[in-house]
Coordinates of C-alpha atoms in Angstrom, one line a residue:
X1 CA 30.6 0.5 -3.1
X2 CA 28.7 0.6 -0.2
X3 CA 28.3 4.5 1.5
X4 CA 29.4 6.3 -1.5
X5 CA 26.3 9.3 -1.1
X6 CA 28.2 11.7 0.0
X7 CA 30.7 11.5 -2.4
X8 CA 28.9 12.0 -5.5
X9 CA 27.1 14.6 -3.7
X10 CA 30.8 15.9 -3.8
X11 CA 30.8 15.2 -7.3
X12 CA 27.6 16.3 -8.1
X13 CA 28.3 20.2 -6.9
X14 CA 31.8 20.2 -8.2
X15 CA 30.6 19.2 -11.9
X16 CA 27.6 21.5 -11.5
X17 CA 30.1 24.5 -10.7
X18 CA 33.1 23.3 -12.3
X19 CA 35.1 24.5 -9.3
X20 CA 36.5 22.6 -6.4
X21 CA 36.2 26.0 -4.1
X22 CA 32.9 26.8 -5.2
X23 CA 31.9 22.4 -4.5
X24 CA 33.4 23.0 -1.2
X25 CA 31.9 26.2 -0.2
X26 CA 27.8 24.7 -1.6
X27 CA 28.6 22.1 1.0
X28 CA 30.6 23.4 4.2
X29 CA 33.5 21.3 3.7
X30 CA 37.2 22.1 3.1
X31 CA 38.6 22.1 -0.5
X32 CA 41.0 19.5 0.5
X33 CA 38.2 16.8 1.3
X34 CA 36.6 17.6 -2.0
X35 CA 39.7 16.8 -3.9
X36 CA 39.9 13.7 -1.6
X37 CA 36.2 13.0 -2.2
X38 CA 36.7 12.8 -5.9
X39 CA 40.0 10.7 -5.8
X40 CA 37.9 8.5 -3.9
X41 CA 35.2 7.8 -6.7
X42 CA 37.9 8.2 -9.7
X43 CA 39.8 5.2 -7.9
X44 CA 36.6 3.2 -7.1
X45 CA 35.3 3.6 -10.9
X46 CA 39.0 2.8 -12.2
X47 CA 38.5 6.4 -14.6
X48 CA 39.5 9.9 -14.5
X49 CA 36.2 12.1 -13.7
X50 CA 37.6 15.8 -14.3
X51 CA 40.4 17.7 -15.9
X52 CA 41.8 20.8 -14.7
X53 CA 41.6 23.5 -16.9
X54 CA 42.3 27.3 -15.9
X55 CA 38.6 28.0 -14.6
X56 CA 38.7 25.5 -12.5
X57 CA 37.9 21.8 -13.4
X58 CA 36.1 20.3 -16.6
X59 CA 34.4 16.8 -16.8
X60 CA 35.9 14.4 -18.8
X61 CA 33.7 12.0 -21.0
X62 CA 33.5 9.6 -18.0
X63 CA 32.8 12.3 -15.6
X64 CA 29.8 13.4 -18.5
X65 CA 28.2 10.0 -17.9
X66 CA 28.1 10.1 -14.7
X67 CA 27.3 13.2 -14.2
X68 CA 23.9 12.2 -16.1
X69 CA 22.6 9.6 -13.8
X70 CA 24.2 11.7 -10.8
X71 CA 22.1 14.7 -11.6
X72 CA 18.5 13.1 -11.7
X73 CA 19.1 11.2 -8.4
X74 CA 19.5 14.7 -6.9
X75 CA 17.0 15.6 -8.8
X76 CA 15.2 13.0 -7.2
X77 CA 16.5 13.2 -3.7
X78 CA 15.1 17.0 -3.9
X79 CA 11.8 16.3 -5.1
X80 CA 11.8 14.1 -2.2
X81 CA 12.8 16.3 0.5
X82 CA 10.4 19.2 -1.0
X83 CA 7.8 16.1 -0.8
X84 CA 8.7 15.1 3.2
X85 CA 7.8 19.3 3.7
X86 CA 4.9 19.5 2.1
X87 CA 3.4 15.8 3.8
X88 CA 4.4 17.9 7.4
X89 CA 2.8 21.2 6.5
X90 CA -0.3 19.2 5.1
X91 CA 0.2 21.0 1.8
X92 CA -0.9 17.3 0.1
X93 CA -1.0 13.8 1.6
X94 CA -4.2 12.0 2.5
X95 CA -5.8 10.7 5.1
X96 CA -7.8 7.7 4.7
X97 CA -10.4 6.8 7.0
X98 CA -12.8 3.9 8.0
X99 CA -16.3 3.7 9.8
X100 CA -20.1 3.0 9.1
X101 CA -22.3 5.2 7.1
X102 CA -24.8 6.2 10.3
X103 CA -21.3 7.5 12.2
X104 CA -19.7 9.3 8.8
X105 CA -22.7 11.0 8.3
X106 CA -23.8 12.2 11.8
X107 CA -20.5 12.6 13.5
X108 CA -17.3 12.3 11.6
X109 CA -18.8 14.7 9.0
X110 CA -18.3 18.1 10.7
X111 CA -14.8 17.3 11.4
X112 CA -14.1 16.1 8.0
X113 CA -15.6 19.4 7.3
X114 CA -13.8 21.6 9.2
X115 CA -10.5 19.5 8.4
X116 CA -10.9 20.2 5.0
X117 CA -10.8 23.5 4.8
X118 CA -8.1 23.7 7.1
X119 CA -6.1 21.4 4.7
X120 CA -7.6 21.6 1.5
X121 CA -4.7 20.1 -0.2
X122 CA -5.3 16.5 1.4
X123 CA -7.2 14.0 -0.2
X124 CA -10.0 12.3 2.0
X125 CA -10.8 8.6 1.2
X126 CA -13.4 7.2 2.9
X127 CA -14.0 3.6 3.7
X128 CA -17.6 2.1 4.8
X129 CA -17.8 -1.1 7.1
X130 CA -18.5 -2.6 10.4
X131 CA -16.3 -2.3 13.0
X132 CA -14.9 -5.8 12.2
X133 CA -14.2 -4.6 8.3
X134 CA -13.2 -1.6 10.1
X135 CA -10.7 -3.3 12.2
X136 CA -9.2 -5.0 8.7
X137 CA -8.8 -2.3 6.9
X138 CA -7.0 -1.0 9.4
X139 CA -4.5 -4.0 10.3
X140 CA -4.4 -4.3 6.0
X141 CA -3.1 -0.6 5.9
X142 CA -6.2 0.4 3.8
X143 CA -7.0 3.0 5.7
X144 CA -5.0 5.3 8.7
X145 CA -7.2 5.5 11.4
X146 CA -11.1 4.2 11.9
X147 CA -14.0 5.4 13.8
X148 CA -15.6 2.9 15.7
X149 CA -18.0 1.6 18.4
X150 CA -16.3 0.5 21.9
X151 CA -15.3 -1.8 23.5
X152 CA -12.5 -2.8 21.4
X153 CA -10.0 -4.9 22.8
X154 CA -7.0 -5.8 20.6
X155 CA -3.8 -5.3 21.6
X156 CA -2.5 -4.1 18.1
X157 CA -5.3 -1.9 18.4
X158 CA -4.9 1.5 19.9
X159 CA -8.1 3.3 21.0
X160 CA -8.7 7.1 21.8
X161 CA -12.1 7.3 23.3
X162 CA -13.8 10.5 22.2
X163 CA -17.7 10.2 22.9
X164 CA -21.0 8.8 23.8
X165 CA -24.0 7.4 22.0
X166 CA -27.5 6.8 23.5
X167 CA -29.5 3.9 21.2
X168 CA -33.0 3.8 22.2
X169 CA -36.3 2.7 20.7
X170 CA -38.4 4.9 18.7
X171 CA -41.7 5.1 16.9
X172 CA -43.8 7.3 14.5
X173 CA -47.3 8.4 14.6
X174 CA -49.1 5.3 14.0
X175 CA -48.0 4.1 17.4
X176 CA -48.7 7.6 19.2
X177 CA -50.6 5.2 21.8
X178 CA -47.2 4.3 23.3
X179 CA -46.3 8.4 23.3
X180 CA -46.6 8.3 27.6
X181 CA -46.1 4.8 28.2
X182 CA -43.4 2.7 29.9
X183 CA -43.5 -0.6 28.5
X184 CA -42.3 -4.0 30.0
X185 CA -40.6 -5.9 27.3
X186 CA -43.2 -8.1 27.0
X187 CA -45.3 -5.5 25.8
X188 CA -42.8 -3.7 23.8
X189 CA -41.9 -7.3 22.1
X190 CA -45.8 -7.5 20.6
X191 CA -45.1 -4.6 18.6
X192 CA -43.3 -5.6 14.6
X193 CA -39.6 -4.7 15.7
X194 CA -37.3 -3.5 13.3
X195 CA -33.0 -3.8 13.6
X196 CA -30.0 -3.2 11.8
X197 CA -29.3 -6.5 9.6
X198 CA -25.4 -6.6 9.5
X199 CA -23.7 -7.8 12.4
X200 CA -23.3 -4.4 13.9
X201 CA -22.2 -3.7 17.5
X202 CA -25.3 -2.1 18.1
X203 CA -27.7 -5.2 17.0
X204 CA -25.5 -7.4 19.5
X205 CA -25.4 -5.3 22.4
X206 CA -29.6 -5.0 22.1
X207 CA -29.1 -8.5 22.1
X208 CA -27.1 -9.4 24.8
X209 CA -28.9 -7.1 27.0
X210 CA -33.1 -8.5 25.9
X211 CA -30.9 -12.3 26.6
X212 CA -29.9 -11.3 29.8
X213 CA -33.6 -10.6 31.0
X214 CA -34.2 -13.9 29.8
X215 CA -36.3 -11.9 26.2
X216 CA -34.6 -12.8 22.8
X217 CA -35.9 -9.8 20.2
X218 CA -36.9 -11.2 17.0
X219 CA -36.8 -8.1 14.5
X220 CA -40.2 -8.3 12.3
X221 CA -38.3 -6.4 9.6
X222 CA -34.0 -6.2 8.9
X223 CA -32.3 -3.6 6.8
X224 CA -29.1 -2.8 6.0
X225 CA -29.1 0.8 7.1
X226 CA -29.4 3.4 9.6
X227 CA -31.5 5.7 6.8
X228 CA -33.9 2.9 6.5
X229 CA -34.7 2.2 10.2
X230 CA -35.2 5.6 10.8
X231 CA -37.9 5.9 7.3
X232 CA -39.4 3.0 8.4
X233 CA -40.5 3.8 11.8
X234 CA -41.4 7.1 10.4
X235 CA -43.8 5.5 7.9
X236 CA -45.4 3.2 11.2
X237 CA -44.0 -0.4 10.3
X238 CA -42.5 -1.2 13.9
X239 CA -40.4 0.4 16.6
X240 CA -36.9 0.8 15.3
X241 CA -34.0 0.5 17.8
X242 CA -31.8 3.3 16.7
X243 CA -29.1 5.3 17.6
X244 CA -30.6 8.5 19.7
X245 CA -28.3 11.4 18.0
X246 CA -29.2 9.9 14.6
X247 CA -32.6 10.9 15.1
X248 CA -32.7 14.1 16.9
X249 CA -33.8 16.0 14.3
X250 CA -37.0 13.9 14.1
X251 CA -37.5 14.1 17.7
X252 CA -37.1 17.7 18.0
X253 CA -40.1 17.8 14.9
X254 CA -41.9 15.1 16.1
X255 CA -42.0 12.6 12.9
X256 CA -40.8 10.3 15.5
X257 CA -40.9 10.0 19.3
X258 CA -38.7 7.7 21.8
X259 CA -40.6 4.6 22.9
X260 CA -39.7 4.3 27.2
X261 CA -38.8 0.7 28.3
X262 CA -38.5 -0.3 31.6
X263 CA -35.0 -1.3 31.7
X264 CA -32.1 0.8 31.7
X265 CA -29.7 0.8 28.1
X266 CA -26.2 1.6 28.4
X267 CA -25.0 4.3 26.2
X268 CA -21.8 3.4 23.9
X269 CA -19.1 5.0 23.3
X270 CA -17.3 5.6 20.1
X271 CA -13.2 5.7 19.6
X272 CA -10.7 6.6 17.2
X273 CA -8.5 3.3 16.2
X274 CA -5.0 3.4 15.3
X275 CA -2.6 0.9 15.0
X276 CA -0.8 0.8 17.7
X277 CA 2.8 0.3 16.7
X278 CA 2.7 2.3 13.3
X279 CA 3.4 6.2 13.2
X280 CA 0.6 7.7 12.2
X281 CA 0.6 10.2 9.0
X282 CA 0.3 14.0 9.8
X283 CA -3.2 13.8 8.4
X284 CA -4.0 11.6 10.5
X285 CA -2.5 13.3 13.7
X286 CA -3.9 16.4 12.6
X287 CA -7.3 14.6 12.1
X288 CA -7.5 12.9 15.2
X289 CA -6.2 16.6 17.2
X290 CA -9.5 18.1 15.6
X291 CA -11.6 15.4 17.3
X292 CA -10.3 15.8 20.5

């Protein structure tokens, strides 16, 4: 029956008014190619759909069934459009987003903030990983758009760059000795190190770069997050290689203090990933504007 929408739309307004003019005038056509419209469907069906009476016209039993199934799908198609609105004004939706604790809590949080309270009506989902279980939730459509460490190169992948992080290694006061010193890495490596477990981007770029001097950093101690390495180099069991603006408020009061090396650290920059071939959902877009 193929493209037969716009005729029971036909239908829909002439049952509802009971009045070809009235049908015609709802939806900008002529009365002529309402009439035509409703031969249409009677001859497709094989039944009669209306009557004339002196009003205008009346449905016949036919027409009544119809009409039944007719009305909910505009119901329906209605609800939908009111839906489509309301998903563009950010009235509801939600926007679902991936990235490690450390960067939830010390970065994406004030946007979230602010976000919300722009557009209380969307629900925020949050999902916690590493940038590869980042990266699947994002290609499994579990989440709209993650926050990330670079580089990431994926071609499915796209990235918006939006800022820098400075890891560094830092201490507490039981080794205040090291307060004014620049150490070789031989003499930071007899200190009890302490990393990030997980296979983070951060634990294989300190790495990569101690390999590349020709060093390979054992960690004395492993845990699984950010919290912890910070605690525990407050409480004096190693140097902790953290993240710089994870720890600024125990720099600025001094529970902990950055330990100098004598090689340079790159900083790292963080993006926000997309899919690349997917539109992204107004939440998202409006998400992603706030960051920039």
């Amino acid at each position: 029956m193929g493209n037969n929408y716009e005729l029971y739309k036909v239908f829909y307004w002439a049952a509802k008014t009971g009045s070809l003019t009235q049908a015609a005038k709802a939806l900008f056509l002529t009365q002529p190619s309402v009439s035509h419209a409703i031969k249409q469907l009677e001859e497709s069906f094989g039944v009669s759909l209306f009557y004339r009476n002196s009003k205008g016209v009346e449905l016949t039993q036919e027409g009544v069934v119809l009409y039944s199934y007719i009305e909910q799908s505009q119901i329906l198609i209605s609800l939908a459009e009111e839906k489509m609105a309301a998903l563009k004004n950010l009235d509801s939706g939600e926007l679902r987003i991936g990235g490690s604790d450390s960067l939830f809590k010390h970065y994406v949080l004030p946007y979230l903030e602010q976000f919300h309270e722009r557009h209380p009506g969307v629900k925020l989902h949050l999902n916690h990983g590493t940038t590869p279980e980042v990266i699947t939730f994002l290609k499994e459509g579990r989440i709209d758009l993650g926050v990330v460490r670079m580089p990431i190169v994926d071609p499915q992948l796209q990235v918006t760059e939006s800022f820098q992080l400075q890891d560094c290694f830092v201490a507490g006061a039981r080794y205040a000795e090291l307060k004014n010193e620049v150490l070789t890495l031989d003499a930071l490596l007899q200190y009890p190190i302490i990393l990030f477990s997980r296979n983070s981007r951060a634990r294989m770029t300190i790495t990569e770069i101690f390999q590349n001097y020709g060093y390979s950093i054992k960690p004395e101690i492993e845990v699984g997050s950010v919290d912890l390495l910070i605690e525990f180099a407050r409480r004096g069991l190693g140097i902790s290689y953290v993240t710089r603006e994870f720890v600024s408020r125990e720099l600025e009061e001094g529970s902990l203090f950055e330990v100098a090396i004598d090689i340079p650290l790159p900083p790292s920059h963080v993006g926000l990933l997309t899919m690349r071939n997917m539109p992204l959902s107004s939440a998202a877009k409006a998400f992603i504007g706030l960051v920039k």
